[in-house]
Amino acid sequence: MRHATIIGTGSYLPDNILTNDDMAKLVETSDEWIASRTGIKERRISKGEKTSDLAYEAARKALQNAKLDAKDLDLIICATITPDSFMPSVSCIVQERLGASKAAAFDLTAACTGLIYAMATASAFIESGMYQNILVIGAETLSKTLDWTDRSTCVLFGDGAGALVITASEQKKGIISVNLLSDGSKQEYLCLSAIPLSNPFVIKEDGIFQPTISMKGQEVFKFAVRSITDHIKTVLLKAAITAEDIKYIVTHQANYRIIEHAAKSSGIPLEKFFMNLDRYGNTSAATIGIALDEMVQKDMLQTGDRIILVGFGGGMTSGAILVEWN
Ligand code: ACO
């Protein structure tokens, strides 16, 4: 049987750092409030680079790390909720810039679970025998979707991109087990509007169109803790191994307290949970790719290490992937 295995990672963050003290100059907040409630100390905010620019840089580095020529890519999937445009997709823009001349390309929307959904999709394409080499990207410029006067949301998010090269292997390594879920009944927990319906048959509602993120923070918190705990259990069960066999767990980087609660409720030591949200905040579909690339750069992952990636986000969506490192 063919397996999907990760052979390269890359990430890219804009240079511009916005600390919690900088945030306190924009809205009524403090480093103490943000750090103690979320663990976030600073985030990166684009000064003009678009989502496709971040995606391209992360993708370029991932290909370099994988030692793979862009011309050998069969497919590019970009997970994002902040594309430059509805069309062309971010993945098509990246396909052209990389010179990935034989790759198909599409974007995928599963909010902060986007990279997990994209990896699962790539894995299915590879296992079916349809494709050999797939580039998966999570890229966001969330800064353009924030209400910068709303202190309850604008302090949480940042911009960035992470990318992975996934390829076919005959060895039983790489993506070992996958679990995806959605729950549309909780859709109001996290929302970001697109263009409202307006045409000769629909009278446009009064008011200014504000495509900004809204969130029921405490509901999201509970959903996230439950999702992490349940998904870890399920992917371990599917792979017929236990938490002791896992070296690291890389969850979506939203909030330190969410991860702390999830570690407690799943009975797994907090030290196994990798975190870098203090430096980047929540970059939605990009967090897990950025985290994985940092772990690779720091030489934290060796052949045979088993890790679990877990996402949760708007929709609501959630999912996990158990990976045996190549
Ligand atoms: N600075 C100072 N005070 C603030 C801030 C801020 N940045 N934000 C909110 N407050 C105030 C509120 O105005 C409120 O004041 P009041 O009591 O006078 O009305 C008080 O703090 C409490 O507000 P809550 O919204 O109830 O704060 P809560 O304790 O729930 O903490 C938080 C908010 C940190 C967002 C929490 O709900 C949480 O961690 N939720 C998880 C959601 C999350 O992490 N979302 C990330 C995006 S979602 C995703 O990635 C899937």
Short mmCIF file of C-alpha atoms and ligand atoms in Angstrom, two decimals:
data_model
loop_
_atom_site.label_atom_id
_atom_site.label_comp_id
_atom_site.label_asym_id
_atom_site.label_seq_id
_atom_site.Cartn_x
_atom_site.Cartn_y
_atom_site.Cartn_z
CA MET A 1 0.00 0.00 0.00
CA ARG A 2 1.17 3.52 -0.77
CA HIS A 3 1.61 5.88 2.16
CA ALA A 4 1.80 9.67 2.31
CA THR A 5 4.92 10.93 3.99
CA ILE A 6 6.22 14.42 4.82
CA ILE A 7 9.59 15.13 3.16
CA GLY A 8 9.91 18.89 3.61
CA THR A 9 8.66 21.83 5.65
CA GLY A 10 8.85 25.60 5.26
CA SER A 11 7.42 28.69 6.89
CA TYR A 12 7.34 32.42 6.43
CA LEU A 13 6.36 35.23 8.78
CA PRO A 14 6.24 38.94 7.97
CA ASP A 15 9.08 40.94 9.59
CA ASN A 16 6.79 43.40 11.35
CA ILE A 17 6.43 42.45 15.05
CA LEU A 18 3.52 43.83 17.06
CA THR A 19 4.07 43.24 20.79
CA ASN A 20 1.36 43.27 23.44
CA ASP A 21 2.65 46.69 24.53
CA ASP A 22 2.17 47.89 20.92
CA MET A 23 -1.39 46.47 21.03
CA ALA A 24 -2.03 48.47 24.21
CA LYS A 25 -1.44 51.63 22.16
CA LEU A 26 -4.25 50.61 19.77
CA VAL A 27 -6.93 49.30 22.17
CA GLU A 28 -7.50 49.34 25.93
CA THR A 29 -5.54 46.25 26.93
CA SER A 30 -2.26 45.26 28.55
CA ASP A 31 0.57 42.78 28.17
CA GLU A 32 -0.51 41.30 31.49
CA TRP A 33 -4.12 40.69 30.33
CA ILE A 34 -3.19 39.20 26.94
CA ALA A 35 -0.30 37.06 28.19
CA SER A 36 -2.15 35.67 31.22
CA ARG A 37 -5.37 34.86 29.27
CA THR A 38 -3.79 33.54 26.07
CA GLY A 39 -0.01 33.08 26.37
CA ILE A 40 0.49 35.41 23.39
CA LYS A 41 3.33 37.96 23.71
CA GLU A 42 3.63 39.20 20.14
CA ARG A 43 2.42 38.53 16.61
CA ARG A 44 3.55 39.34 13.04
CA ILE A 45 1.44 41.74 10.99
CA SER A 46 1.86 42.18 7.24
CA LYS A 47 2.88 45.62 6.04
CA GLY A 48 1.71 44.89 2.50
CA GLU A 49 2.52 41.26 1.73
CA LYS A 50 -0.58 39.37 0.63
CA THR A 51 -1.56 35.84 1.61
CA SER A 52 -0.14 34.54 -1.69
CA ASP A 53 3.21 36.23 -0.95
CA LEU A 54 3.46 34.51 2.44
CA ALA A 55 2.28 31.22 0.91
CA TYR A 56 4.85 31.44 -1.89
CA GLU A 57 7.77 32.05 0.50
CA ALA A 58 6.76 29.17 2.78
CA ALA A 59 6.26 26.89 -0.24
CA ARG A 60 9.62 27.81 -1.75
CA LYS A 61 11.39 26.92 1.50
CA ALA A 62 9.46 23.65 1.88
CA LEU A 63 10.49 22.57 -1.64
CA GLN A 64 14.09 23.50 -0.89
CA ASN A 65 13.96 21.51 2.36
CA ALA A 66 12.44 18.53 0.49
CA LYS A 67 15.01 18.88 -2.33
CA LEU A 68 12.15 18.67 -4.80
CA ASP A 69 11.82 20.63 -8.03
CA ALA A 70 8.53 22.54 -8.36
CA LYS A 71 8.12 20.91 -11.78
CA ASP A 72 7.70 17.55 -10.02
CA LEU A 73 4.64 18.70 -8.07
CA ASP A 74 1.33 17.10 -9.08
CA LEU A 75 -0.94 19.17 -6.84
CA ILE A 76 -0.93 22.30 -4.67
CA ILE A 77 -3.54 22.73 -1.94
CA CYS A 78 -3.65 25.98 0.01
CA ALA A 79 -5.77 26.14 3.16
CA THR A 80 -6.84 29.71 3.85
CA ILE A 81 -9.77 31.85 4.97
CA THR A 82 -8.01 35.03 3.84
CA PRO A 83 -7.27 34.59 0.11
CA ASP A 84 -6.13 37.56 -1.99
CA SER A 85 -9.24 37.03 -4.12
CA PHE A 86 -12.00 34.45 -4.65
CA MET A 87 -10.35 33.84 -7.99
CA PRO A 88 -7.62 33.26 -8.80
CA SER A 89 -7.03 31.03 -5.81
CA VAL A 90 -3.90 31.48 -3.68
CA SER A 91 -2.74 28.03 -4.84
CA CYS A 92 -2.97 29.05 -8.53
CA ILE A 93 -0.94 32.21 -7.84
CA VAL A 94 1.67 30.11 -6.02
CA GLN A 95 1.64 27.48 -8.82
CA GLU A 96 2.56 30.15 -11.36
CA ARG A 97 5.25 31.77 -9.17
CA LEU A 98 6.90 28.45 -8.36
CA GLY A 99 6.81 27.32 -11.99
CA ALA A 100 4.97 24.16 -10.96
CA SER A 101 3.93 23.62 -14.55
CA LYS A 102 2.20 20.25 -14.22
CA ALA A 103 0.49 20.80 -10.86
CA ALA A 104 -3.24 21.09 -10.32
CA ALA A 105 -4.13 23.68 -7.68
CA PHE A 106 -7.02 24.57 -5.43
CA ASP A 107 -7.75 26.35 -2.15
CA LEU A 108 -9.55 24.70 0.73
CA THR A 109 -11.52 26.31 3.55
CA ALA A 110 -11.75 24.70 6.96
CA ALA A 111 -10.66 27.74 9.02
CA CYS A 112 -8.05 26.92 11.67
CA THR A 113 -8.37 23.19 10.87
CA GLY A 114 -7.48 23.96 7.24
CA LEU A 115 -3.99 22.45 7.20
CA ILE A 116 -5.24 19.20 8.76
CA TYR A 117 -8.01 18.96 6.13
CA ALA A 118 -5.48 19.74 3.37
CA MET A 119 -3.04 17.11 4.65
CA ALA A 120 -5.83 14.54 4.85
CA THR A 121 -6.87 15.39 1.28
CA ALA A 122 -3.29 15.11 0.05
CA SER A 123 -2.91 11.78 1.82
CA ALA A 124 -6.05 10.40 0.15
CA PHE A 125 -4.86 11.54 -3.31
CA ILE A 126 -1.52 9.81 -2.72
CA GLU A 127 -2.95 6.61 -1.25
CA SER A 128 -5.35 6.31 -4.21
CA GLY A 129 -2.36 6.34 -6.55
CA MET A 130 -3.54 9.48 -8.34
CA TYR A 131 -0.64 11.74 -7.33
CA GLN A 132 2.98 11.38 -6.20
CA ASN A 133 4.08 14.82 -4.92
CA ILE A 134 1.77 17.31 -3.24
CA LEU A 135 2.49 20.73 -1.76
CA VAL A 136 0.21 21.62 1.15
CA ILE A 137 0.15 25.20 2.44
CA GLY A 138 -1.64 26.99 5.27
CA ALA A 139 -1.44 30.76 4.76
CA GLU A 140 -3.28 33.71 6.27
CA THR A 141 -3.33 37.47 6.51
CA LEU A 142 -5.87 37.57 9.32
CA SER A 143 -4.92 41.17 10.04
CA LYS A 144 -7.21 42.28 7.19
CA THR A 145 -10.21 40.56 8.79
CA LEU A 146 -9.88 42.04 12.27
CA ASP A 147 -11.87 44.79 13.88
CA TRP A 148 -8.87 46.71 15.22
CA THR A 149 -11.12 48.47 17.74
CA ASP A 150 -12.37 45.19 19.28
CA ARG A 151 -9.90 44.22 22.01
CA SER A 152 -11.55 40.85 22.55
CA THR A 153 -10.48 39.59 19.11
CA CYS A 154 -7.76 41.81 17.59
CA VAL A 155 -5.16 40.81 20.19
CA LEU A 156 -5.41 37.11 19.34
CA PHE A 157 -4.42 36.85 15.69
CA GLY A 158 -1.42 37.25 13.39
CA ASP A 159 -0.25 36.72 9.80
CA GLY A 160 1.95 33.89 8.51
CA ALA A 161 2.31 30.77 6.39
CA GLY A 162 3.51 27.19 6.77
CA ALA A 163 4.01 24.58 4.04
CA LEU A 164 4.68 20.85 3.74
CA VAL A 165 5.77 18.66 0.85
CA ILE A 166 4.04 15.29 1.00
CA THR A 167 5.08 12.40 -1.20
CA ALA A 168 4.21 8.75 -1.88
CA SER A 169 6.19 6.06 -0.07
CA GLU A 170 6.01 2.28 0.01
CA GLN A 171 7.11 2.25 3.67
CA LYS A 172 4.44 2.39 6.37
CA LYS A 173 5.56 5.80 7.58
CA GLY A 174 4.21 9.31 7.38
CA ILE A 175 0.47 9.83 7.79
CA ILE A 176 -0.65 6.84 9.86
CA SER A 177 -4.16 7.78 10.98
CA VAL A 178 -6.58 10.61 10.30
CA ASN A 179 -9.78 11.83 11.93
CA LEU A 180 -11.88 14.75 10.62
CA LEU A 181 -15.14 16.17 11.99
CA SER A 182 -17.43 19.12 11.50
CA ASP A 183 -20.34 20.53 13.50
CA GLY A 184 -22.30 23.18 11.61
CA SER A 185 -24.76 23.49 14.50
CA LYS A 186 -22.08 25.53 16.30
CA GLN A 187 -21.35 27.78 13.32
CA GLU A 188 -22.10 30.99 15.23
CA TYR A 189 -19.11 30.43 17.55
CA LEU A 190 -16.71 31.86 14.95
CA CYS A 191 -17.81 33.90 11.94
CA LEU A 192 -16.30 35.87 9.09
CA SER A 193 -18.68 37.06 6.36
CA ALA A 194 -18.09 36.99 2.62
CA ILE A 195 -19.86 39.26 0.10
CA PRO A 196 -23.52 39.61 1.16
CA LEU A 197 -26.18 38.74 -1.42
CA SER A 198 -27.17 41.79 -3.42
CA ASN A 199 -28.74 41.71 -6.88
CA PRO A 200 -31.78 43.14 -8.73
CA PHE A 201 -34.02 40.78 -6.72
CA VAL A 202 -32.53 41.39 -3.30
CA ILE A 203 -32.72 44.73 -1.53
CA LYS A 204 -29.42 45.31 0.21
CA GLU A 205 -29.71 45.60 3.97
CA ASP A 206 -28.80 48.97 5.45
CA GLY A 207 -25.49 49.33 7.22
CA ILE A 208 -21.86 49.07 6.36
CA PHE A 209 -20.54 45.67 5.34
CA GLN A 210 -17.94 44.67 7.94
CA PRO A 211 -16.13 41.45 7.06
CA THR A 212 -14.49 41.04 10.46
CA ILE A 213 -14.03 38.03 12.70
CA SER A 214 -16.55 37.62 15.50
CA MET A 215 -16.18 35.01 18.21
CA LYS A 216 -17.92 33.50 21.21
CA GLY A 217 -14.68 33.08 23.12
CA GLN A 218 -15.82 30.88 25.97
CA GLU A 219 -17.76 28.53 23.67
CA VAL A 220 -14.73 28.23 21.38
CA PHE A 221 -12.59 27.47 24.42
CA LYS A 222 -14.79 24.54 25.49
CA PHE A 223 -15.12 23.24 21.92
CA ALA A 224 -11.34 23.37 21.48
CA VAL A 225 -10.49 21.51 24.68
CA ARG A 226 -13.07 18.80 23.91
CA SER A 227 -11.91 18.49 20.29
CA ILE A 228 -8.23 18.13 21.16
CA THR A 229 -8.97 15.51 23.81
CA ASP A 230 -11.36 13.47 21.64
CA HIS A 231 -9.27 13.59 18.45
CA ILE A 232 -6.08 12.50 20.24
CA LYS A 233 -7.96 9.53 21.66
CA THR A 234 -9.41 8.60 18.25
CA VAL A 235 -6.20 8.77 16.18
CA LEU A 236 -4.36 6.76 18.85
CA LEU A 237 -7.11 4.14 18.80
CA LYS A 238 -7.07 3.98 14.98
CA ALA A 239 -3.30 3.48 15.01
CA ALA A 240 -3.55 0.96 17.88
CA ILE A 241 -0.92 2.78 19.98
CA THR A 242 -1.00 4.77 23.23
CA ALA A 243 -0.06 8.31 24.25
CA GLU A 244 3.24 6.94 25.64
CA ASP A 245 4.25 6.17 22.03
CA ILE A 246 3.84 9.83 21.07
CA LYS A 247 6.79 12.24 21.23
CA TYR A 248 4.99 15.53 20.57
CA ILE A 249 1.51 16.88 20.08
CA VAL A 250 1.20 19.95 17.87
CA THR A 251 -2.20 21.55 18.26
CA HIS A 252 -3.55 24.60 16.47
CA GLN A 253 -1.82 27.49 18.26
CA ALA A 254 -4.75 29.55 19.55
CA ASN A 255 -4.28 29.84 23.26
CA TYR A 256 -1.95 28.50 25.95
CA ARG A 257 -4.82 27.90 28.36
CA ILE A 258 -6.73 25.78 25.83
CA ILE A 259 -3.66 23.56 25.41
CA GLU A 260 -3.08 23.41 29.18
CA HIS A 261 -6.69 22.28 29.78
CA ALA A 262 -6.51 19.75 26.92
CA ALA A 263 -3.28 18.27 28.31
CA LYS A 264 -4.92 17.88 31.70
CA SER A 265 -8.14 16.33 30.40
CA SER A 266 -6.28 13.90 28.13
CA GLY A 267 -3.80 12.95 30.87
CA ILE A 268 -0.79 13.74 28.66
CA PRO A 269 2.11 15.78 30.12
CA LEU A 270 2.00 19.41 28.98
CA GLU A 271 5.70 19.12 28.00
CA LYS A 272 4.67 16.96 25.04
CA PHE A 273 2.62 19.84 23.59
CA PHE A 274 4.76 22.02 21.33
CA MET A 275 3.93 25.73 21.54
CA ASN A 276 5.14 28.84 19.74
CA LEU A 277 1.96 30.93 19.99
CA ASP A 278 3.77 33.35 22.33
CA ARG A 279 5.67 34.70 19.28
CA TYR A 280 3.12 34.45 16.47
CA GLY A 281 -0.36 34.45 18.02
CA ASN A 282 -3.10 32.62 16.17
CA THR A 283 -2.39 32.44 12.42
CA SER A 284 -5.38 30.14 11.74
CA ALA A 285 -4.61 27.58 8.99
CA ALA A 286 -0.91 28.47 9.18
CA THR A 287 -0.15 27.64 12.84
CA ILE A 288 0.51 23.91 12.58
CA GLY A 289 2.74 24.26 9.50
CA ILE A 290 4.75 27.05 11.14
CA ALA A 291 5.11 24.99 14.33
CA LEU A 292 6.23 21.86 12.43
CA ASP A 293 8.81 23.82 10.46
CA GLU A 294 10.19 25.33 13.66
CA MET A 295 10.49 21.83 15.15
CA VAL A 296 12.36 20.66 12.04
CA GLN A 297 14.69 23.69 12.15
CA LYS A 298 15.41 22.95 15.82
CA ASP A 299 16.13 19.29 14.99
CA MET A 300 13.40 18.11 17.38
CA LEU A 301 12.09 15.36 15.09
CA GLN A 302 13.97 12.13 14.32
CA THR A 303 13.09 9.23 12.03
CA GLY A 304 10.48 7.03 13.70
CA ASP A 305 9.16 9.72 16.08
CA ARG A 306 5.40 9.70 16.29
CA ILE A 307 3.58 13.00 16.59
CA ILE A 308 -0.06 14.06 16.58
CA LEU A 309 -1.26 17.21 14.82
CA VAL A 310 -4.63 18.55 16.01
CA GLY A 311 -6.73 21.38 14.59
CA PHE A 312 -9.99 23.07 15.59
CA GLY A 313 -11.68 26.10 14.13
CA GLY A 314 -14.62 27.92 12.58
CA GLY A 315 -17.38 25.92 10.98
CA MET A 316 -16.97 24.37 13.48
CA THR A 317 -14.33 22.03 12.14
CA SER A 318 -11.80 19.82 13.86
CA GLY A 319 -9.38 17.06 13.03
CA ALA A 320 -6.18 15.24 13.84
CA ILE A 321 -3.44 13.38 12.04
CA LEU A 322 -0.98 10.92 13.55
CA VAL A 323 2.36 11.05 11.77
CA GLU A 324 5.40 8.80 11.97
CA TRP A 325 8.30 11.07 11.07
CA ASN A 326 10.31 10.10 8.02
N1 ACO B 1 -7.74 43.31 27.19
C1 ACO B 1 -8.33 43.65 28.34
N2 ACO B 1 -9.58 43.25 28.65
C2 ACO B 1 -10.22 42.50 27.76
C3 ACO B 1 -9.66 42.11 26.53
C4 ACO B 1 -8.36 42.56 26.28
N3 ACO B 1 -7.71 42.24 25.13
N4 ACO B 1 -10.55 41.35 25.87
C5 ACO B 1 -11.64 41.26 26.63
N5 ACO B 1 -11.45 41.96 27.78
C6 ACO B 1 -12.37 42.15 28.86
C7 ACO B 1 -13.80 42.11 28.44
O1 ACO B 1 -14.22 43.36 27.95
C8 ACO B 1 -14.49 41.74 29.72
O2 ACO B 1 -14.62 42.87 30.50
P1 ACO B 1 -15.92 43.13 31.40
O3 ACO B 1 -15.95 41.98 32.38
O4 ACO B 1 -15.67 44.44 32.02
O5 ACO B 1 -17.06 43.09 30.45
C9 ACO B 1 -13.49 40.82 30.40
O6 ACO B 1 -12.22 41.07 29.78
C10 ACO B 1 -13.84 39.36 30.22
O7 ACO B 1 -14.17 39.14 28.84
P2 ACO B 1 -14.41 37.72 28.27
O8 ACO B 1 -14.64 37.80 26.80
O9 ACO B 1 -15.46 37.05 29.12
O10 ACO B 1 -12.98 37.10 28.53
P3 ACO B 1 -12.60 35.60 28.72
O11 ACO B 1 -12.22 35.36 30.10
O12 ACO B 1 -13.57 34.67 28.06
O13 ACO B 1 -11.26 35.56 27.84
C11 ACO B 1 -10.55 34.80 25.69
C12 ACO B 1 -11.32 35.84 26.45
C13 ACO B 1 -9.09 34.86 26.11
C14 ACO B 1 -10.66 35.08 24.21
C15 ACO B 1 -11.13 33.42 26.06
O14 ACO B 1 -12.53 33.39 25.88
C16 ACO B 1 -10.54 32.34 25.25
O15 ACO B 1 -9.41 31.96 25.47
N6 ACO B 1 -11.31 31.79 24.30
C17 ACO B 1 -10.83 30.84 23.38
C18 ACO B 1 -11.04 31.38 22.07
C19 ACO B 1 -9.78 31.59 21.29
O16 ACO B 1 -8.66 31.37 21.70
N7 ACO B 1 -10.02 31.99 20.09
C20 ACO B 1 -8.99 32.14 19.15
C21 ACO B 1 -9.54 32.10 17.81
S1 ACO B 1 -10.51 30.74 17.53
C22 ACO B 1 -9.65 29.55 16.85
O17 ACO B 1 -8.52 29.66 16.55
C23 ACO B 1 -10.36 28.30 16.55
#
